[in-house]
Tab-separated table of N, CA and C in Angstrom:
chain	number	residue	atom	x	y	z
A	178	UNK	N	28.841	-26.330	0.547
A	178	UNK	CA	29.440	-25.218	1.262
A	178	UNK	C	29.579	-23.963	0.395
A	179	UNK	N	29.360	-24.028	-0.536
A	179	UNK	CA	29.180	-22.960	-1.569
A	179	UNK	C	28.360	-21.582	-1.305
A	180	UNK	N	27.136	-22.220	-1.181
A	180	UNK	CA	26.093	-21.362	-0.510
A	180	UNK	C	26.289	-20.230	0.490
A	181	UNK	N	26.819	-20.617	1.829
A	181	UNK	CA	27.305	-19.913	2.590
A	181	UNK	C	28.177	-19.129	2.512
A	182	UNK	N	29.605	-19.471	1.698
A	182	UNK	CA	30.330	-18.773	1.270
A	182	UNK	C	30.343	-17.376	0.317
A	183	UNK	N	29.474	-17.453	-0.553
A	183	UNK	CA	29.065	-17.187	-1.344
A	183	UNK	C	28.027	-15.826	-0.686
A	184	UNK	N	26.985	-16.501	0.050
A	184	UNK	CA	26.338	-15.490	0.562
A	184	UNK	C	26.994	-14.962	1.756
A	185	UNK	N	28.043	-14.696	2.183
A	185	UNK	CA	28.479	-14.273	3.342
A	185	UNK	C	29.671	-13.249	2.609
A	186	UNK	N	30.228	-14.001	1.520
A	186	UNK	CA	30.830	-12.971	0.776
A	186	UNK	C	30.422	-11.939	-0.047
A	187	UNK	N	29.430	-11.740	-0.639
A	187	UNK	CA	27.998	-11.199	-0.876
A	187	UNK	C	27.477	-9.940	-0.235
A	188	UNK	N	27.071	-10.448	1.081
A	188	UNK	CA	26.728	-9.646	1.856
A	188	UNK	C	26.977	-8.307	2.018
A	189	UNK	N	28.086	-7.741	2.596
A	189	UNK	CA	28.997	-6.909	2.577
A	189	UNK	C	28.347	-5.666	0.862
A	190	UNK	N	28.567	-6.303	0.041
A	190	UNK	CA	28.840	-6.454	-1.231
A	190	UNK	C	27.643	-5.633	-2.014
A	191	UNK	N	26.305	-6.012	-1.496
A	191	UNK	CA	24.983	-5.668	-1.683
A	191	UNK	C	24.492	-4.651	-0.694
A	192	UNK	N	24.798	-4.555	0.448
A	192	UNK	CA	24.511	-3.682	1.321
A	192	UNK	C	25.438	-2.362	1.058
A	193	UNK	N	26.608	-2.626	0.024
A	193	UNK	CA	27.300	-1.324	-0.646
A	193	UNK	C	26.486	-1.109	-1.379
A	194	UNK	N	26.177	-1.803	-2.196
A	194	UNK	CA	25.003	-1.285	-3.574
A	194	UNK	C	23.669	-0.461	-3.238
A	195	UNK	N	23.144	-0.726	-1.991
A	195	UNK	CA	22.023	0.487	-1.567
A	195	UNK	C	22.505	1.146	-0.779
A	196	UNK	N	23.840	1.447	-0.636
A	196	UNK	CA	24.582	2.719	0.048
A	196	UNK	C	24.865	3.676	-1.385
A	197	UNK	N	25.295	3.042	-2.495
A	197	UNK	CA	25.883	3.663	-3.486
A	197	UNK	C	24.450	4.612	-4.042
A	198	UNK	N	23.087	4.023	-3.557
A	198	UNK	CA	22.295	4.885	-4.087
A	198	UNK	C	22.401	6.481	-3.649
A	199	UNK	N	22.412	6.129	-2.318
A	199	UNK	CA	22.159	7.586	-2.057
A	199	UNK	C	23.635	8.430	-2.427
A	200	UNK	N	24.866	7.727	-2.547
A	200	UNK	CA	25.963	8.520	-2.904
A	200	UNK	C	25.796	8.961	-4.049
A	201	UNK	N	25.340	7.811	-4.866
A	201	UNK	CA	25.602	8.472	-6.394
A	201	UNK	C	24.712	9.857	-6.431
A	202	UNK	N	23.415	9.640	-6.041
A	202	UNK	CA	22.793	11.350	-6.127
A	202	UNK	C	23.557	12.293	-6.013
A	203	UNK	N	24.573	12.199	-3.922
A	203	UNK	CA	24.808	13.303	-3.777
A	203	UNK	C	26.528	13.531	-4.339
A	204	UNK	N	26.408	12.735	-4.904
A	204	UNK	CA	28.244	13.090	-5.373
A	204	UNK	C	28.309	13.735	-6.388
A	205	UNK	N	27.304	14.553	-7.113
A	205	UNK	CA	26.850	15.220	-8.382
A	205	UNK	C	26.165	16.522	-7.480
A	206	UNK	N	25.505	16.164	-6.864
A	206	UNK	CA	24.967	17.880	-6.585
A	206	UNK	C	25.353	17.897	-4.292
A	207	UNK	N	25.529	17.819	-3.841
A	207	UNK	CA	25.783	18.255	-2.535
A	207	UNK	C	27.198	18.022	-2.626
A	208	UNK	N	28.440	17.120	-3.045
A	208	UNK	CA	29.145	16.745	-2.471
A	208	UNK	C	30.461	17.927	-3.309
A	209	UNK	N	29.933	17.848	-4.590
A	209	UNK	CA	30.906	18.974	-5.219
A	209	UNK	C	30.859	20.033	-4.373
A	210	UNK	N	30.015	21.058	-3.692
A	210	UNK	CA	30.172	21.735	-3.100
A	210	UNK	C	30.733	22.121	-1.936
A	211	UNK	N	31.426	20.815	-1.516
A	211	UNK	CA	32.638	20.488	-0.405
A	211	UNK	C	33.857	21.012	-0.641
A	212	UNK	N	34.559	21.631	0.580
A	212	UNK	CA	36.002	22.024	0.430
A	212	UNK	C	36.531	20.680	0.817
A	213	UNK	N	37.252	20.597	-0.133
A	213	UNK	CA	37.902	18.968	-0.188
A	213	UNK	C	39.462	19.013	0.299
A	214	UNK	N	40.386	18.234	0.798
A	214	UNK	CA	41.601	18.078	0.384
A	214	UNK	C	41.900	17.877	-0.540
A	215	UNK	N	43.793	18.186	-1.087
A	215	UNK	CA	43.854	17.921	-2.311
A	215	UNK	C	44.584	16.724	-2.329
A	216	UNK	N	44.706	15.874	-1.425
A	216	UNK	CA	44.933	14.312	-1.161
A	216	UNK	C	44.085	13.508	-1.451
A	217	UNK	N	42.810	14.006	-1.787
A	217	UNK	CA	41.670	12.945	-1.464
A	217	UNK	C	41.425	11.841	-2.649
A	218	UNK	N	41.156	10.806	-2.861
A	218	UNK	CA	41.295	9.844	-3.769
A	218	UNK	C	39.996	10.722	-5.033
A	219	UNK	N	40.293	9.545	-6.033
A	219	UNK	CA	39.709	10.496	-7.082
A	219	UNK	C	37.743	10.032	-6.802
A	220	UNK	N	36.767	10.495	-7.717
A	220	UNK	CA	35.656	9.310	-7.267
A	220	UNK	C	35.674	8.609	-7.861
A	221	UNK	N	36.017	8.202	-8.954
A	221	UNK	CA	36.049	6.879	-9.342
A	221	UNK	C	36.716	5.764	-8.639
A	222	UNK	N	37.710	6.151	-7.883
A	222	UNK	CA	38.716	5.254	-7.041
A	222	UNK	C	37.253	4.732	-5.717
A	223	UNK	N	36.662	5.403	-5.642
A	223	UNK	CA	35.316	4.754	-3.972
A	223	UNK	C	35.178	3.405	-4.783
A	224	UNK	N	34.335	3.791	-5.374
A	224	UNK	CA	33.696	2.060	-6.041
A	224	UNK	C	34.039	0.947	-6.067
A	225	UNK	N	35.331	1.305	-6.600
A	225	UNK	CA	36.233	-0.022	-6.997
A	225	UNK	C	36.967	-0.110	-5.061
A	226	UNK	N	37.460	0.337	-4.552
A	226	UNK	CA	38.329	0.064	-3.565
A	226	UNK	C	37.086	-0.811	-2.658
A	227	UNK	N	35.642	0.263	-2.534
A	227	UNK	CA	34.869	-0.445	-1.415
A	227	UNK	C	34.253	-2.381	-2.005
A	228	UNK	N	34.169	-2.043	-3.315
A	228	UNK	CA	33.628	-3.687	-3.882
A	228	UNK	C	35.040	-4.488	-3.124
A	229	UNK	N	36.574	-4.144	-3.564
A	229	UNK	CA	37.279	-5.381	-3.239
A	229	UNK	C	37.457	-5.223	-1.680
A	230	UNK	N	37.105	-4.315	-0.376
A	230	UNK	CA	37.054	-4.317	0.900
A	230	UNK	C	35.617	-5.260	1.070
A	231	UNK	N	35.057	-5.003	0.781
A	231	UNK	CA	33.637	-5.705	1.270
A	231	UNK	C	33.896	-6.757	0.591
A	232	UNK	N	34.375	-6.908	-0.227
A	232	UNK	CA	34.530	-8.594	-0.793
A	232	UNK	C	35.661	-9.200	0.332
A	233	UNK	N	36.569	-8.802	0.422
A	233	UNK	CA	37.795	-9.707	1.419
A	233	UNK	C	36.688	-9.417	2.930
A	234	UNK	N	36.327	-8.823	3.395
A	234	UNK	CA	35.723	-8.639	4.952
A	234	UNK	C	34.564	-9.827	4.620
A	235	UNK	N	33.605	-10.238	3.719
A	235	UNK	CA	33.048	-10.968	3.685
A	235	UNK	C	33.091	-12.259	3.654
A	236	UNK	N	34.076	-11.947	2.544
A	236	UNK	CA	35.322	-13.527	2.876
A	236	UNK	C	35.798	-14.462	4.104
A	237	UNK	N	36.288	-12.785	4.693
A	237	UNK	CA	36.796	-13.555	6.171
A	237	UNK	C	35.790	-13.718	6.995
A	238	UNK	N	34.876	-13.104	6.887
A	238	UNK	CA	33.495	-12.992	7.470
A	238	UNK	C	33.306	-15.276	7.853
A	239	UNK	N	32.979	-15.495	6.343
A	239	UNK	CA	33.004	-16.699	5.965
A	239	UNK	C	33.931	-17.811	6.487
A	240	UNK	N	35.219	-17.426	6.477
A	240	UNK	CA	36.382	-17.943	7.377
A	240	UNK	C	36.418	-18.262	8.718
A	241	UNK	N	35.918	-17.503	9.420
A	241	UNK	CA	35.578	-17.225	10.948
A	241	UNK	C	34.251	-18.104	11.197
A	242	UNK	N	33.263	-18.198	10.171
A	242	UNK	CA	32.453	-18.789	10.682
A	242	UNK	C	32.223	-20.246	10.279
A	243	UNK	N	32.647	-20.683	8.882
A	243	UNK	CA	33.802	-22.045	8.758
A	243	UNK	C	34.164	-22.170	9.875
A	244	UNK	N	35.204	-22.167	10.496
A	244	UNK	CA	36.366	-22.520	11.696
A	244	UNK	C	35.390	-22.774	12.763
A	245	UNK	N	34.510	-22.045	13.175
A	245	UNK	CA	33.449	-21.886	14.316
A	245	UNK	C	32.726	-23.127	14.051
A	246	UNK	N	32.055	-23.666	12.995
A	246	UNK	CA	31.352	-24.691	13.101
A	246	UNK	C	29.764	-23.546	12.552
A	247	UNK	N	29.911	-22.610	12.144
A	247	UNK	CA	28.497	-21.917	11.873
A	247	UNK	C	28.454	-21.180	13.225
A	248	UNK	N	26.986	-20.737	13.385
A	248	UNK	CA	26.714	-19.554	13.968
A	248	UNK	C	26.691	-20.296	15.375
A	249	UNK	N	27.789	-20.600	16.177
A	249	UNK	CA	27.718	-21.436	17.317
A	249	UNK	C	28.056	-20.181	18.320
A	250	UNK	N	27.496	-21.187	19.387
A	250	UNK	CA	27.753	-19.876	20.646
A	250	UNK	C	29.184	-19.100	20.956
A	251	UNK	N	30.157	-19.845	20.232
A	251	UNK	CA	31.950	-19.391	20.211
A	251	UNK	C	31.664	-18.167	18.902
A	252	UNK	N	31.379	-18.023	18.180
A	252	UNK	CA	30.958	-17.004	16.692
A	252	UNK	C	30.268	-15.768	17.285
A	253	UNK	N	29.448	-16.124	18.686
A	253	UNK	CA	28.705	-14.799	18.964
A	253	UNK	C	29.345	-13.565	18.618
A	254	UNK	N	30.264	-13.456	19.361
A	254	UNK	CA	31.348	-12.066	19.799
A	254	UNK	C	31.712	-11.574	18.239
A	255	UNK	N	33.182	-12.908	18.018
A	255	UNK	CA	33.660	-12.427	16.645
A	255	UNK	C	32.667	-12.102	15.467
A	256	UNK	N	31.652	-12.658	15.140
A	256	UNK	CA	30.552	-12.728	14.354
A	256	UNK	C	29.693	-11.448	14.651
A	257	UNK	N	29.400	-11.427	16.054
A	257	UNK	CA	28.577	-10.352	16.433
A	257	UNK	C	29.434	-8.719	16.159
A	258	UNK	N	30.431	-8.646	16.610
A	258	UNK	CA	31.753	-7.522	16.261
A	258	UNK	C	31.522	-7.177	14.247
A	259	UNK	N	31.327	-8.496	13.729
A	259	UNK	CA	31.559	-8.271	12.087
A	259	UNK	C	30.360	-7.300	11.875
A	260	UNK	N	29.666	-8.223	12.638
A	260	UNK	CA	27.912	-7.310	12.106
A	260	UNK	C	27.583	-6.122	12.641
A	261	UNK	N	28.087	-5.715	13.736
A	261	UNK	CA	28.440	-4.330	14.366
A	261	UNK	C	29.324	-3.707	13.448
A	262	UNK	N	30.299	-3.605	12.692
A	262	UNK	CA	31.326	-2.900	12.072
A	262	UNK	C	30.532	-3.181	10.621
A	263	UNK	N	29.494	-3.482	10.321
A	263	UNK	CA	29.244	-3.948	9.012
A	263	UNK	C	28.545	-2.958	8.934
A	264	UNK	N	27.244	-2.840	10.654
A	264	UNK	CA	26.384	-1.675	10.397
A	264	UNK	C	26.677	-0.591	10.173
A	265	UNK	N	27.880	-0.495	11.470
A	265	UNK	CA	28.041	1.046	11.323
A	265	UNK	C	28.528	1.501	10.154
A	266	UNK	N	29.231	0.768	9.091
A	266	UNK	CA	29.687	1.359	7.445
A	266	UNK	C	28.837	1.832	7.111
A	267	UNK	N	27.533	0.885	6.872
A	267	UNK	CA	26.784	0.811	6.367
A	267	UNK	C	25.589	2.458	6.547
A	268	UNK	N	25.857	2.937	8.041
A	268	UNK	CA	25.026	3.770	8.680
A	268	UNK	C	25.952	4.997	8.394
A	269	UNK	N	27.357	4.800	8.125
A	269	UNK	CA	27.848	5.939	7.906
A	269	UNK	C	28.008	7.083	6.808
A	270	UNK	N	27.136	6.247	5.677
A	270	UNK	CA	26.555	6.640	4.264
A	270	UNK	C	25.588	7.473	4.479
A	271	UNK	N	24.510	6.791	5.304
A	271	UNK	CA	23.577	7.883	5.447
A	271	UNK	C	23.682	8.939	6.647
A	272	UNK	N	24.173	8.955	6.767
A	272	UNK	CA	24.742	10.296	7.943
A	272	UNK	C	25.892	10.974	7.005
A	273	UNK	N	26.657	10.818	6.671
A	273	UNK	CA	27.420	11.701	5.926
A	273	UNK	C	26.949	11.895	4.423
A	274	UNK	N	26.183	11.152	3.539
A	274	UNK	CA	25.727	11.390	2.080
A	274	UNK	C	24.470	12.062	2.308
A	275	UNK	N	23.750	11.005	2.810
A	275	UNK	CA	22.207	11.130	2.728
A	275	UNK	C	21.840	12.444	3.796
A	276	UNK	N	22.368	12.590	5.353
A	276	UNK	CA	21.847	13.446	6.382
A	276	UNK	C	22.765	15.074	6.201
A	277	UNK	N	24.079	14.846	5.642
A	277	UNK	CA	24.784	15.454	5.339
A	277	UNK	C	25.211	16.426	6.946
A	278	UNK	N	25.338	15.231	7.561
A	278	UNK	CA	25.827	15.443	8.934
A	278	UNK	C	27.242	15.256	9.244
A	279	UNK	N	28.439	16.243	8.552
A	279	UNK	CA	29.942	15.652	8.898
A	279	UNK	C	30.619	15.534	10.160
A	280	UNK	N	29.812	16.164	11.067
A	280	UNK	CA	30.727	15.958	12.454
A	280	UNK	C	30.165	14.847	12.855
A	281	UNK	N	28.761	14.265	12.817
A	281	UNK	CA	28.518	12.925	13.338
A	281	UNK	C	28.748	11.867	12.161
A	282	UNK	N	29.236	11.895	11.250
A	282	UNK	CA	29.679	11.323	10.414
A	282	UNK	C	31.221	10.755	11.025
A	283	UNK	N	31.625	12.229	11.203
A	283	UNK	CA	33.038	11.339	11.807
A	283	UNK	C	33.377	10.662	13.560
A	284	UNK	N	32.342	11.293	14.217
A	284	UNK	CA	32.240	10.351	15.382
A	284	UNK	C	32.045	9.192	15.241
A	285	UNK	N	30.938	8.302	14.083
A	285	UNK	CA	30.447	7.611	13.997
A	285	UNK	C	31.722	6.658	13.206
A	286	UNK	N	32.599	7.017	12.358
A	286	UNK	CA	33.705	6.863	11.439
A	286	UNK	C	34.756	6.264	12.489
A	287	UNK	N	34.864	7.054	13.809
A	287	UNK	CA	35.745	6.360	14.819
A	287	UNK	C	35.153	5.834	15.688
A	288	UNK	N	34.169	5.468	15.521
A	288	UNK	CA	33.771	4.069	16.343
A	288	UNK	C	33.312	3.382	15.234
A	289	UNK	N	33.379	3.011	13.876
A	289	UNK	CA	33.725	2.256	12.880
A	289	UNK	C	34.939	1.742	12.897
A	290	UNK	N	35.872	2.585	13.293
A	290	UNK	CA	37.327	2.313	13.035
A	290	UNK	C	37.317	1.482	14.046
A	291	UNK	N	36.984	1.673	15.249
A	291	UNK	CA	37.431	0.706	16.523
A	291	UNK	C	37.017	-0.382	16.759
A	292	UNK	N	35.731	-0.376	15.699
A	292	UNK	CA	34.738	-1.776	15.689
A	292	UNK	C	35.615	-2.889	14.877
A	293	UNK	N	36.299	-2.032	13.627
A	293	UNK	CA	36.740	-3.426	12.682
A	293	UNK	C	38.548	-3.521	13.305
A	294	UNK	N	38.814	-2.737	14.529
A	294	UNK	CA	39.813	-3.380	15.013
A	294	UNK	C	39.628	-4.364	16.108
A	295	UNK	N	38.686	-3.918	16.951
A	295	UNK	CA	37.916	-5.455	17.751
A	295	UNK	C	37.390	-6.592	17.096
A	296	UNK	N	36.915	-6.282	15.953
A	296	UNK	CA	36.965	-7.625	15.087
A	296	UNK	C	37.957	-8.233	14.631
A	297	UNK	N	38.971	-7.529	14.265
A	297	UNK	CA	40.467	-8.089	13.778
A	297	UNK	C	41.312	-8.690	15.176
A	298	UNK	N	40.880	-8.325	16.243
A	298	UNK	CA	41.577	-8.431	17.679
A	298	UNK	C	40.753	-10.204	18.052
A	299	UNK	N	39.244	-10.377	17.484
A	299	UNK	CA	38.621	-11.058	17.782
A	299	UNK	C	38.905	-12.571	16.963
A	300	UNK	N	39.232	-11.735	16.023
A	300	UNK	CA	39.613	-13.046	14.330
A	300	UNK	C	40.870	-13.933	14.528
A	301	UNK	N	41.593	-13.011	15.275
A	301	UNK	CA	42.770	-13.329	15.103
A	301	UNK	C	43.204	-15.042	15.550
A	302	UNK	N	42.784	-15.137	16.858
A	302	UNK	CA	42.885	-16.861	17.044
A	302	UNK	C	42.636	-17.663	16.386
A	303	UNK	N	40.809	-17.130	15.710
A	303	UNK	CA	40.198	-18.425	14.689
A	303	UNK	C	41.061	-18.149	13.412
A	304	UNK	N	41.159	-16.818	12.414
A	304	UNK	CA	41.737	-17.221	11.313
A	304	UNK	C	42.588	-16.097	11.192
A	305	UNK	N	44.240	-16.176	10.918
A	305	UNK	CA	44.980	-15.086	10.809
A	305	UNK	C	44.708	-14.471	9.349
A	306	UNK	N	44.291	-15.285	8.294
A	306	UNK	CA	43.678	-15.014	6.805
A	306	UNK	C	42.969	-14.324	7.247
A	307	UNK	N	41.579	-14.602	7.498
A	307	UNK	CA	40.355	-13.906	7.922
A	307	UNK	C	40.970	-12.269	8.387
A	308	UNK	N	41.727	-11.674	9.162
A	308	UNK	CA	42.232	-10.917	9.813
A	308	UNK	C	43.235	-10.308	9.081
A	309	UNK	N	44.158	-10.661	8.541
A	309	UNK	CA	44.255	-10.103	7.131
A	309	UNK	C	43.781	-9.726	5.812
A	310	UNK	N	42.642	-10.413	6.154
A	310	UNK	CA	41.603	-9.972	4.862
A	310	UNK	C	41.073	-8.265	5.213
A	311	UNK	N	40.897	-8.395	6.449
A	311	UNK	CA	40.509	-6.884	7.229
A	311	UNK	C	41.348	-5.664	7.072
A	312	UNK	N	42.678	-5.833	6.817
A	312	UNK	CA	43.776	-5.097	7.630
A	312	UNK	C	43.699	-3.930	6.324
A	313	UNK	N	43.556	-4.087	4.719
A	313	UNK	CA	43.301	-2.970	3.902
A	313	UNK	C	41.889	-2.236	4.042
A	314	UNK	N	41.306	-2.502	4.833
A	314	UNK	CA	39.702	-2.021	5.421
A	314	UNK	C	39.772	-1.180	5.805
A	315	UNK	N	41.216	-1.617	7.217
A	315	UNK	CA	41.350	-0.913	8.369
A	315	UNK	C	42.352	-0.019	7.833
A	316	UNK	N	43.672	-0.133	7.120
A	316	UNK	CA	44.018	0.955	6.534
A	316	UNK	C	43.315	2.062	5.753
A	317	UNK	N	42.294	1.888	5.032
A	317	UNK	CA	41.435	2.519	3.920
A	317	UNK	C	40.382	3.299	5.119
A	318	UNK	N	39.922	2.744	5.681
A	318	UNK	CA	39.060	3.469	6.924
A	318	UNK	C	40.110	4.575	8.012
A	319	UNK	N	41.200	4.203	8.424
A	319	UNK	CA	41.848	5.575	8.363
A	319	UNK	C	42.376	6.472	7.458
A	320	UNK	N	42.484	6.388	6.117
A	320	UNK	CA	42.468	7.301	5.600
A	320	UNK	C	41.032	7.779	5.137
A	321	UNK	N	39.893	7.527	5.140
A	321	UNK	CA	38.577	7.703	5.500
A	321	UNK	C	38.501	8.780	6.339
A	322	UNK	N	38.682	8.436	7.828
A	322	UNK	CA	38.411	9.326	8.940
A	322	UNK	C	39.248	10.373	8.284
A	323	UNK	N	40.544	10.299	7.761
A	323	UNK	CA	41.068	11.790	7.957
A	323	UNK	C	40.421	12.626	7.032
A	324	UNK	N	40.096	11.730	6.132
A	324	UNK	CA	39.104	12.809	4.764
A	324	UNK	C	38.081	13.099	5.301
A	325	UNK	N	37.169	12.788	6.643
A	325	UNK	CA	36.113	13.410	6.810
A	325	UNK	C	36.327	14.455	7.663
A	326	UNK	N	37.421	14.095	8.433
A	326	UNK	CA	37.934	15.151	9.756
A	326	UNK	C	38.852	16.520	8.873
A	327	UNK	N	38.772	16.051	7.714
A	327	UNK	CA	39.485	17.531	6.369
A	327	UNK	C	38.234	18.467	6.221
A	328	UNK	N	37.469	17.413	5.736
A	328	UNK	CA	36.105	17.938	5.075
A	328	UNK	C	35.652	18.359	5.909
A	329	UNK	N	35.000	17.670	7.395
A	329	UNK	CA	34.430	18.677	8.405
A	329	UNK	C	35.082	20.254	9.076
A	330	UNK	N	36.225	20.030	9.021
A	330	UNK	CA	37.199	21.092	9.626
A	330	UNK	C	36.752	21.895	8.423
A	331	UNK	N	36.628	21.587	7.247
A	331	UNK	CA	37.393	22.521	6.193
A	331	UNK	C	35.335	23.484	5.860
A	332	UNK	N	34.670	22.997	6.525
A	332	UNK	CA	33.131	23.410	5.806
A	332	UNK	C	32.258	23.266	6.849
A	333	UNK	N	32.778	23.262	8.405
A	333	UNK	CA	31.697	23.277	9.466
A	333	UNK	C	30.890	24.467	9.400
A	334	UNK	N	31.778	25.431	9.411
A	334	UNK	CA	30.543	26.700	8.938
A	334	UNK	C	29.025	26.366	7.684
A	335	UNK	N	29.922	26.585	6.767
A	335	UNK	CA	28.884	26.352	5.878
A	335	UNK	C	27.774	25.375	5.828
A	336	UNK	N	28.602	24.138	5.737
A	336	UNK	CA	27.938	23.344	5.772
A	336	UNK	C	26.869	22.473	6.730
A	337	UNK	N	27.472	22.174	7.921
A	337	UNK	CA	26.860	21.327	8.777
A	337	UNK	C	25.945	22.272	9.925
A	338	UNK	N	24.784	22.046	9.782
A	338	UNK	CA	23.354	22.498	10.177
A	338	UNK	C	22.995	22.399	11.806
């Protein structure tokens, strides 16, 4: 049972690592040029916060599908919800780093947000762990949205094309 665990916790984990490509470029030359809040976490603080979120979401990821028996027809939804909220993170890098699109960045940011609360809504029967593993995700992803809904407000002129 290692295996699974392992790669399910993983997951999450590696699919940050070819998001971080395209950030690291633009967090040196496009992103300095953002009117920022002066709330906003430092950058060194992204890295570290998203490794231990994608590590616990993967976790529970793993939890949920333990309890299920594997990828059984009861896992569709909750399982299917993880991998929906997994993409859209995942898609929201390149629309806000890579496309440097902030207003669809943050549309896309709140239906991220609503995805990993239907997953937490979904978890909840099979594993209350699992669903707490989520809940600093889901805190960290609203303060997310508001930093993009700063940043877009604060540079729609300039910035967004």
């Amino acid at each position: 049972m290692w295996l699974p665990m392992l790669g399910m916790t993983s997951l999450p984990v590696v699919g940050g690592l070819f998001g971080r490509y395209i950030v690291s470029k633009e967090v040196k030359t496009w992103y300095p040029t953002l009117k920022k809040p002066s709330w906003r976490p430092p950058n060194a603080a992204f890295g570290v916060v998203w490794t231990c979120l994608y590590t616990g979401m993967g976790y529970g990821s793993y939890l949920v599908w333990k309890e299920l028996g594997g990828f059984t027809e009861d896992a569709l939804v909750p399982l299917g919800l993880y991998g929906l909220q997994l993409s859209l993170n995942w898609a929201w890098i390149v629309i806000f780093f890579g496309a440097h699109k902030l207003k669809l960045a943050l549309m896309e940011i709140v239906l991220l947000t609503g995805a990993v609360g239907a997953t937490m809504v979904s978890w909840y029967p099979i594993s209350q762990t699992a669903t707490l593993l989520m809940a600093p995700y889901l805190t960290w992803l609203c303060l997310a949205t508001s930093l993009n809904y700063c940043i877009w407000r604060d540079n729609r002129e300039e910035k967004e094309e």
